[in-house]
C-alpha cells in the first residue's frame, strides 16, 4: 500500500489553495524543490540533468535562508532538497535544512547517500520529514555500472543507511527513511534482492519507478524493456511488505508510459516551483537553463517579489493556455497533479450524482 501517495497526488488536500486558484487568484506554491548544488559526485547513466554539465556551483546560503523564511510566511508548506546536483555537497546543507524546519516548512531530501556520514545524518535527520536514497542495484558491480563509480561506493552507501537507521531509532525521530530503484533492463532482476537488503537494514520503504527519457538529456538509454513484463516481479516484491517495511511499485507511472495524457495544458505551475543551484526560481524542472521560464533569482530579488510578480503570472498563464503539454516529459513531477486539476476544470457528465 502506498501510504505516502508517491504514485498519486496530494494537491486535493489543499482546499484553500485550490479554491483560490479556481477563482482565478494568484496562489503561492505549496511545494518548492531546491537544488543546493549544481555539481555531483556521480555520473549516473540515467541522469536527467547531465545536459547542465554538473557545474560545481552552490546556492548562496544566506540568500536561500532568507527565501526559506519568506516562503513559510507566504504560504509555502514544504521544500525538497535535490535538484540537478547532489545536495549533500553543499557545505552548509545541515544549516539550511535546520533553517527550513525552524521557519515552519516541512523538509525532505533526495540524495545518492554517498556523503550521508554518521555526522551528517545526525544533523539533518532530526529536521527532515523524509529522506530518500537513489539506490539502483543490489550488487556492487551493477551499482558501479549504473552510477559510474567504484564498486566500494555501493558498500559505503549501505553502511551509511545502517548508521541513519541507528540514529533514527536511538532518538525516535519521525523521519521516514526510504530508497528508490529506477527500473532498468540492467537491474530489474535485482529488485527483490535489494528489497530484502533494505528491509534487513531497517528502512521504511523501497520505491520502484519506471524510467522516462528527459527530452534534453544527453544520456540515451534506447528502447527499454516493456514494463508490463515487470508485473510478476512487482507481485513478488509486494509480498515483502509488512507493518515496518513497504515496497511501493509505481503502477500508475508504469501504465501512463503507454497512455495518452489526460490533459492538454500544464495547470500545475501555480502550486510548485524549482530553485536552481544558481538561485533561479524556475517554472518547471523540465526546462532548467531556459531563460524564458525563469521567474527571477533569489540572489537578486526577494522570494515574495518573485512569487507575486508579473513575470511569474505571465509564465503560468502561458503554460495554462498556450503550451502543449504533449511536448513534455512522460511522468513529469506534476503529471498526477495536472490530471487532477484538468478534471476539476473540465468535469465529465453527471458530476452531481456523488
Short mmCIF file of C-alpha atoms in Angstrom, two decimals:
data_model
loop_
_atom_site.label_atom_id
_atom_site.label_comp_id
_atom_site.label_asym_id
_atom_site.label_seq_id
_atom_site.Cartn_x
_atom_site.Cartn_y
_atom_site.Cartn_z
CA UNK A 1 0.00 0.00 0.00
CA UNK A 2 1.32 3.43 -0.99
CA UNK A 3 0.53 5.26 2.25
CA UNK A 4 2.81 8.12 1.17
CA UNK A 5 0.89 8.56 -2.12
CA UNK A 6 4.17 8.58 -4.01
CA UNK A 7 2.37 7.22 -7.09
CA UNK A 8 -0.51 9.67 -6.79
CA UNK A 9 -1.22 13.31 -5.95
CA UNK A 10 -1.77 15.23 -2.73
CA UNK A 11 -2.97 18.54 -4.12
CA UNK A 12 -6.57 17.56 -3.28
CA UNK A 13 -5.79 18.03 0.43
CA UNK A 14 -5.09 21.74 -0.09
CA UNK A 15 -8.64 23.02 -0.38
CA UNK A 16 -7.93 26.70 0.35
CA UNK A 17 -5.28 26.99 -2.37
CA UNK A 18 -7.42 25.06 -4.86
CA UNK A 19 -10.40 27.29 -4.11
CA UNK A 20 -8.33 30.44 -4.73
CA UNK A 21 -6.95 29.02 -7.96
CA UNK A 22 -10.40 28.08 -9.23
CA UNK A 23 -11.49 31.68 -8.55
CA UNK A 24 -8.60 32.95 -10.67
CA UNK A 25 -6.46 34.16 -7.78
CA UNK A 26 -2.65 34.07 -7.97
CA UNK A 27 -1.66 31.49 -5.36
CA UNK A 28 1.73 30.79 -3.80
CA UNK A 29 3.44 27.45 -4.36
CA UNK A 30 2.62 24.73 -1.86
CA UNK A 31 5.86 22.86 -2.59
CA UNK A 32 9.29 24.06 -3.73
CA UNK A 33 12.12 21.85 -4.95
CA UNK A 34 15.60 23.26 -4.31
CA UNK A 35 19.00 22.40 -5.78
CA UNK A 36 21.68 23.41 -3.25
CA UNK A 37 24.41 22.12 -5.57
CA UNK A 38 24.91 22.05 -9.32
CA UNK A 39 27.73 19.54 -9.13
CA UNK A 40 27.52 15.82 -8.46
CA UNK A 41 29.99 13.18 -7.34
CA UNK A 42 28.43 10.54 -9.62
CA UNK A 43 27.65 10.29 -13.33
CA UNK A 44 24.60 8.01 -13.46
CA UNK A 45 23.73 6.62 -16.90
CA UNK A 46 20.10 7.64 -16.41
CA UNK A 47 20.72 11.19 -15.15
CA UNK A 48 18.10 13.59 -16.49
CA UNK A 49 20.23 16.68 -15.86
CA UNK A 50 23.51 15.66 -17.49
CA UNK A 51 22.93 18.35 -20.14
CA UNK A 52 23.59 21.00 -17.46
CA UNK A 53 27.21 19.87 -17.22
CA UNK A 54 27.48 19.08 -13.46
CA UNK A 55 28.86 22.56 -12.78
CA UNK A 56 30.42 22.96 -9.32
CA UNK A 57 28.26 25.83 -8.18
CA UNK A 58 26.41 26.23 -4.90
CA UNK A 59 23.44 28.33 -3.96
CA UNK A 60 24.26 31.22 -1.61
CA UNK A 61 23.41 30.14 1.93
CA UNK A 62 22.17 33.49 3.22
CA UNK A 63 20.03 34.13 0.16
CA UNK A 64 18.45 30.70 0.44
CA UNK A 65 17.81 31.03 4.17
CA UNK A 66 16.13 34.37 3.55
CA UNK A 67 13.99 32.81 0.81
CA UNK A 68 13.01 29.91 3.07
CA UNK A 69 11.72 32.30 5.73
CA UNK A 70 9.74 34.24 3.11
CA UNK A 71 8.31 31.00 1.73
CA UNK A 72 6.96 29.97 5.11
CA UNK A 73 5.37 33.38 5.69
CA UNK A 74 3.83 33.46 2.23
CA UNK A 75 2.17 30.06 2.30
CA UNK A 76 4.70 27.52 1.03
CA UNK A 77 4.30 24.34 3.06
CA UNK A 78 7.18 22.10 2.02
CA UNK A 79 10.62 22.05 0.40
CA UNK A 80 12.60 19.17 -1.01
CA UNK A 81 16.38 19.41 -1.41
CA UNK A 82 17.53 17.56 -4.51
CA UNK A 83 17.77 19.09 -7.94
CA UNK A 84 20.37 18.95 -10.68
CA UNK A 85 23.23 18.04 -8.33
CA UNK A 86 23.96 16.17 -5.10
CA UNK A 87 22.55 18.27 -2.22
CA UNK A 88 24.97 16.93 0.39
CA UNK A 89 27.86 18.53 -1.49
CA UNK A 90 26.76 21.92 -0.15
CA UNK A 91 28.89 22.68 2.90
CA UNK A 92 26.00 24.37 4.73
CA UNK A 93 23.29 21.82 3.91
CA UNK A 94 22.62 20.90 7.55
CA UNK A 95 22.28 24.58 8.46
CA UNK A 96 19.92 25.10 5.52
CA UNK A 97 17.75 22.13 6.47
CA UNK A 98 17.54 23.40 10.05
CA UNK A 99 16.51 26.85 8.80
CA UNK A 100 13.72 25.34 6.71
CA UNK A 101 12.33 23.43 9.66
CA UNK A 102 12.65 26.34 12.09
CA UNK A 103 10.82 28.54 9.59
CA UNK A 104 7.85 26.18 9.75
CA UNK A 105 8.38 24.28 6.49
CA UNK A 106 8.17 20.54 6.06
CA UNK A 107 11.55 19.44 4.66
CA UNK A 108 12.76 16.43 2.70
CA UNK A 109 15.80 15.33 0.72
CA UNK A 110 16.70 13.03 -2.15
CA UNK A 111 20.38 12.07 -2.27
CA UNK A 112 22.68 9.37 -3.61
CA UNK A 113 23.69 8.75 0.00
CA UNK A 114 27.44 8.63 -0.59
CA UNK A 115 28.06 11.60 1.71
CA UNK A 116 25.49 10.65 4.33
CA UNK A 117 28.08 10.10 7.05
CA UNK A 118 27.10 9.49 10.66
CA UNK A 119 27.86 13.13 11.49
CA UNK A 120 25.80 14.49 8.58
CA UNK A 121 22.90 12.12 9.24
CA UNK A 122 22.86 13.16 12.88
CA UNK A 123 22.46 16.80 11.88
CA UNK A 124 19.81 16.52 9.17
CA UNK A 125 17.57 13.56 10.07
CA UNK A 126 16.08 15.31 13.15
CA UNK A 127 14.73 18.06 10.87
CA UNK A 128 13.58 16.07 7.83
CA UNK A 129 10.15 14.58 7.25
CA UNK A 130 11.66 12.07 4.84
CA UNK A 131 14.99 11.14 3.30
CA UNK A 132 15.21 9.05 0.13
CA UNK A 133 18.31 7.42 -1.33
CA UNK A 134 18.77 6.68 -5.03
CA UNK A 135 19.97 3.09 -4.88
CA UNK A 136 19.56 1.28 -8.17
CA UNK A 137 21.12 -2.14 -7.65
CA UNK A 138 21.59 -4.96 -5.19
CA UNK A 139 25.20 -5.65 -6.15
CA UNK A 140 28.32 -3.50 -6.14
CA UNK A 141 29.05 -4.41 -9.75
CA UNK A 142 25.66 -3.31 -11.13
CA UNK A 143 25.62 -0.21 -8.93
CA UNK A 144 29.06 0.83 -10.18
CA UNK A 145 27.98 0.33 -13.77
CA UNK A 146 24.79 2.37 -13.45
CA UNK A 147 26.17 5.12 -11.19
CA UNK A 148 29.54 5.12 -12.99
CA UNK A 149 31.64 4.91 -9.86
CA UNK A 150 33.86 2.43 -8.00
CA UNK A 151 32.29 -0.72 -6.58
CA UNK A 152 33.19 0.06 -2.98
CA UNK A 153 30.90 3.12 -3.12
CA UNK A 154 27.90 0.76 -3.01
CA UNK A 155 29.07 -0.84 0.21
CA UNK A 156 29.67 2.61 1.68
CA UNK A 157 26.11 3.72 0.90
CA UNK A 158 24.68 0.63 2.60
CA UNK A 159 26.75 1.36 5.70
CA UNK A 160 25.54 4.96 5.66
CA UNK A 161 21.97 3.67 5.61
CA UNK A 162 22.65 1.43 8.60
CA UNK A 163 24.00 4.40 10.52
CA UNK A 164 20.99 6.53 9.55
CA UNK A 165 18.60 3.85 10.81
CA UNK A 166 20.51 3.58 14.10
CA UNK A 167 20.34 7.37 14.57
CA UNK A 168 16.62 7.43 13.83
CA UNK A 169 15.78 4.58 16.18
CA UNK A 170 18.03 5.69 19.02
CA UNK A 171 16.45 9.16 19.08
CA UNK A 172 12.95 8.14 17.99
CA UNK A 173 12.99 10.59 15.08
CA UNK A 174 9.94 10.65 12.81
CA UNK A 175 11.87 11.00 9.53
CA UNK A 176 10.86 8.30 7.03
CA UNK A 177 13.92 6.63 5.52
CA UNK A 178 13.46 5.20 2.05
CA UNK A 179 15.22 4.21 -1.14
CA UNK A 180 14.35 4.26 -4.81
CA UNK A 181 15.20 1.89 -7.63
CA UNK A 182 14.78 3.14 -11.18
CA UNK A 183 13.73 0.03 -13.09
CA UNK A 184 16.09 -0.69 -15.97
CA UNK A 185 17.00 -3.70 -18.06
CA UNK A 186 20.28 -3.89 -16.13
CA UNK A 187 18.79 -4.03 -12.63
CA UNK A 188 15.18 -5.20 -12.55
CA UNK A 189 16.18 -8.78 -11.71
CA UNK A 190 17.88 -7.46 -8.56
CA UNK A 191 14.83 -5.63 -7.25
CA UNK A 192 13.72 -8.41 -4.90
CA UNK A 193 17.23 -8.86 -3.51
CA UNK A 194 17.57 -5.10 -2.92
CA UNK A 195 14.22 -5.03 -1.11
CA UNK A 196 15.45 -7.80 1.17
CA UNK A 197 18.69 -5.95 1.90
CA UNK A 198 16.90 -2.72 2.75
CA UNK A 199 14.31 -4.48 4.87
CA UNK A 200 17.10 -6.10 6.92
CA UNK A 201 18.83 -2.73 7.31
CA UNK A 202 15.61 -1.25 8.66
CA UNK A 203 14.49 1.22 6.02
CA UNK A 204 10.83 2.18 5.91
CA UNK A 205 10.23 1.63 2.20
CA UNK A 206 11.56 0.95 -1.29
CA UNK A 207 10.05 2.68 -4.34
CA UNK A 208 10.26 1.05 -7.77
CA UNK A 209 9.91 3.64 -10.52
CA UNK A 210 9.89 3.36 -14.33
CA UNK A 211 12.45 5.21 -16.43
CA UNK A 212 11.37 8.03 -18.72
CA UNK A 213 13.68 9.90 -21.06
CA UNK A 214 14.22 13.59 -20.36
CA UNK A 215 13.98 15.43 -23.71
CA UNK A 216 17.23 17.35 -23.13
CA UNK A 217 19.32 14.62 -21.52
CA UNK A 218 22.47 13.54 -23.35
CA UNK A 219 22.11 10.04 -21.94
CA UNK A 220 20.10 7.91 -24.33
CA UNK A 221 19.26 4.50 -22.95
CA UNK A 222 17.46 3.44 -26.11
CA UNK A 223 14.48 1.12 -26.23
CA UNK A 224 13.65 -0.17 -22.78
CA UNK A 225 12.04 -3.42 -21.76
CA UNK A 226 8.24 -3.39 -21.76
CA UNK A 227 7.30 -2.55 -18.20
CA UNK A 228 4.34 -4.90 -18.36
CA UNK A 229 6.92 -7.69 -18.11
CA UNK A 230 7.91 -6.43 -14.66
CA UNK A 231 4.49 -7.12 -13.15
CA UNK A 232 5.38 -10.59 -11.87
CA UNK A 233 8.42 -9.13 -10.12
CA UNK A 234 6.26 -6.43 -8.59
CA UNK A 235 3.78 -9.01 -7.30
CA UNK A 236 6.58 -10.93 -5.56
CA UNK A 237 8.08 -7.77 -4.12
CA UNK A 238 4.80 -6.63 -2.63
CA UNK A 239 4.77 -9.78 -0.50
CA UNK A 240 7.83 -8.42 1.35
CA UNK A 241 5.76 -5.53 2.70
CA UNK A 242 4.75 -5.59 6.36
CA UNK A 243 3.98 -3.08 9.12
CA UNK A 244 7.60 -1.88 9.22
CA UNK A 245 8.67 -2.03 5.56
CA UNK A 246 6.76 -1.18 2.39
CA UNK A 247 7.50 -1.93 -1.24
CA UNK A 248 5.86 0.71 -3.44
CA UNK A 249 5.61 -0.18 -7.11
CA UNK A 250 4.58 2.90 -9.08
CA UNK A 251 1.93 1.12 -11.10
CA UNK A 252 0.26 4.32 -12.30
CA UNK A 253 3.56 5.66 -13.57
CA UNK A 254 4.21 2.39 -15.41
CA UNK A 255 0.81 2.40 -17.09
CA UNK A 256 0.99 6.05 -18.08
CA UNK A 257 4.08 5.43 -20.21
CA UNK A 258 1.79 3.74 -22.72
CA UNK A 259 -1.18 6.09 -22.29
CA UNK A 260 -2.05 9.43 -23.84
CA UNK A 261 -2.02 12.38 -21.43
CA UNK A 262 -5.35 13.24 -19.91
CA UNK A 263 -4.71 16.98 -20.19
CA UNK A 264 -3.70 19.44 -22.91
CA UNK A 265 -2.01 22.24 -20.96
CA UNK A 266 0.07 22.44 -17.79
CA UNK A 267 -2.08 23.75 -14.94
CA UNK A 268 0.12 22.72 -12.01
CA UNK A 269 2.70 25.52 -12.06
CA UNK A 270 0.95 27.80 -9.54
CA UNK A 271 1.36 25.11 -6.89
CA UNK A 272 5.08 24.39 -7.13
CA UNK A 273 8.40 25.98 -8.09
CA UNK A 274 12.01 24.96 -8.58
CA UNK A 275 15.06 26.87 -7.32
CA UNK A 276 18.24 26.02 -9.21
CA UNK A 277 21.78 26.00 -7.84
CA UNK A 278 22.20 29.44 -9.44
CA UNK A 279 19.30 30.80 -7.41
CA UNK A 280 16.93 30.96 -10.37
CA UNK A 281 13.29 30.41 -9.45
CA UNK A 282 12.02 28.30 -12.34
CA UNK A 283 8.56 27.36 -13.52
CA UNK A 284 9.49 23.75 -14.20
CA UNK A 285 12.45 21.42 -13.76
CA UNK A 286 11.99 20.14 -17.32
CA UNK A 287 13.22 23.48 -18.65
CA UNK A 288 16.21 24.25 -16.45
CA UNK A 289 18.50 26.77 -18.09
CA UNK A 290 15.74 28.10 -20.36
CA UNK A 291 15.56 31.82 -19.57
CA UNK A 292 12.02 32.05 -20.97
CA UNK A 293 10.68 30.20 -17.95
CA UNK A 294 12.63 31.77 -15.08
CA UNK A 295 10.56 33.91 -12.70
CA UNK A 296 13.53 35.61 -11.04
CA UNK A 297 16.58 34.96 -8.88
CA UNK A 298 16.75 34.84 -5.06
CA UNK A 299 20.26 36.33 -5.12
CA UNK A 300 18.79 39.50 -6.62
CA UNK A 301 15.15 39.69 -5.52
CA UNK A 302 13.03 38.60 -2.59
CA UNK A 303 11.08 35.38 -2.99
CA UNK A 304 7.89 37.32 -2.25
CA UNK A 305 8.53 39.78 -5.09
CA UNK A 306 9.34 36.90 -7.43
CA UNK A 307 6.29 34.90 -6.40
CA UNK A 308 3.88 37.81 -6.68
CA UNK A 309 5.50 39.40 -9.74
CA UNK A 310 4.03 39.90 -13.19
CA UNK A 311 6.62 37.64 -14.84
CA UNK A 312 5.51 34.60 -12.83
CA UNK A 313 1.88 35.39 -13.59
CA UNK A 314 2.58 35.68 -17.33
CA UNK A 315 4.62 32.45 -17.50
CA UNK A 316 1.96 30.50 -15.60
CA UNK A 317 -0.73 31.86 -17.94
CA UNK A 318 1.30 30.81 -20.98
CA UNK A 319 1.65 27.23 -19.77
CA UNK A 320 -2.02 27.04 -18.78
CA UNK A 321 -3.37 28.45 -22.04
CA UNK A 322 -0.89 28.03 -24.89
CA UNK A 323 1.78 25.48 -24.06
CA UNK A 324 1.15 21.99 -25.48
CA UNK A 325 1.73 19.52 -22.64
CA UNK A 326 2.14 16.77 -25.22
CA UNK A 327 5.69 18.03 -25.72
CA UNK A 328 6.60 17.41 -22.07
CA UNK A 329 8.46 14.57 -20.47
CA UNK A 330 6.38 11.49 -19.69
CA UNK A 331 5.57 11.12 -15.98
CA UNK A 332 6.89 14.56 -15.10
CA UNK A 333 6.87 15.68 -11.46
CA UNK A 334 3.46 17.35 -11.77
CA UNK A 335 1.75 14.81 -14.01
CA UNK A 336 -0.70 13.45 -11.43
CA UNK A 337 -1.43 16.96 -10.18
CA UNK A 338 -2.14 18.08 -13.74
CA UNK A 339 -4.53 15.19 -14.30
CA UNK A 340 -6.47 16.14 -11.18
CA UNK A 341 -6.55 19.87 -11.99
CA UNK A 342 -7.60 19.26 -15.59
CA UNK A 343 -10.54 17.19 -14.38
CA UNK A 344 -11.57 19.96 -11.98
CA UNK A 345 -11.57 22.44 -14.87
CA UNK A 346 -13.12 20.01 -17.36
CA UNK A 347 -15.52 17.76 -15.43
CA UNK A 348 -17.40 14.99 -17.16
CA UNK A 349 -21.17 14.48 -17.14
CA UNK A 350 -23.33 13.61 -14.13
CA UNK A 351 -20.93 15.05 -11.54
CA UNK A 352 -23.74 15.90 -9.13
CA UNK A 353 -24.53 12.20 -8.64
CA UNK A 354 -21.91 11.80 -5.95
#
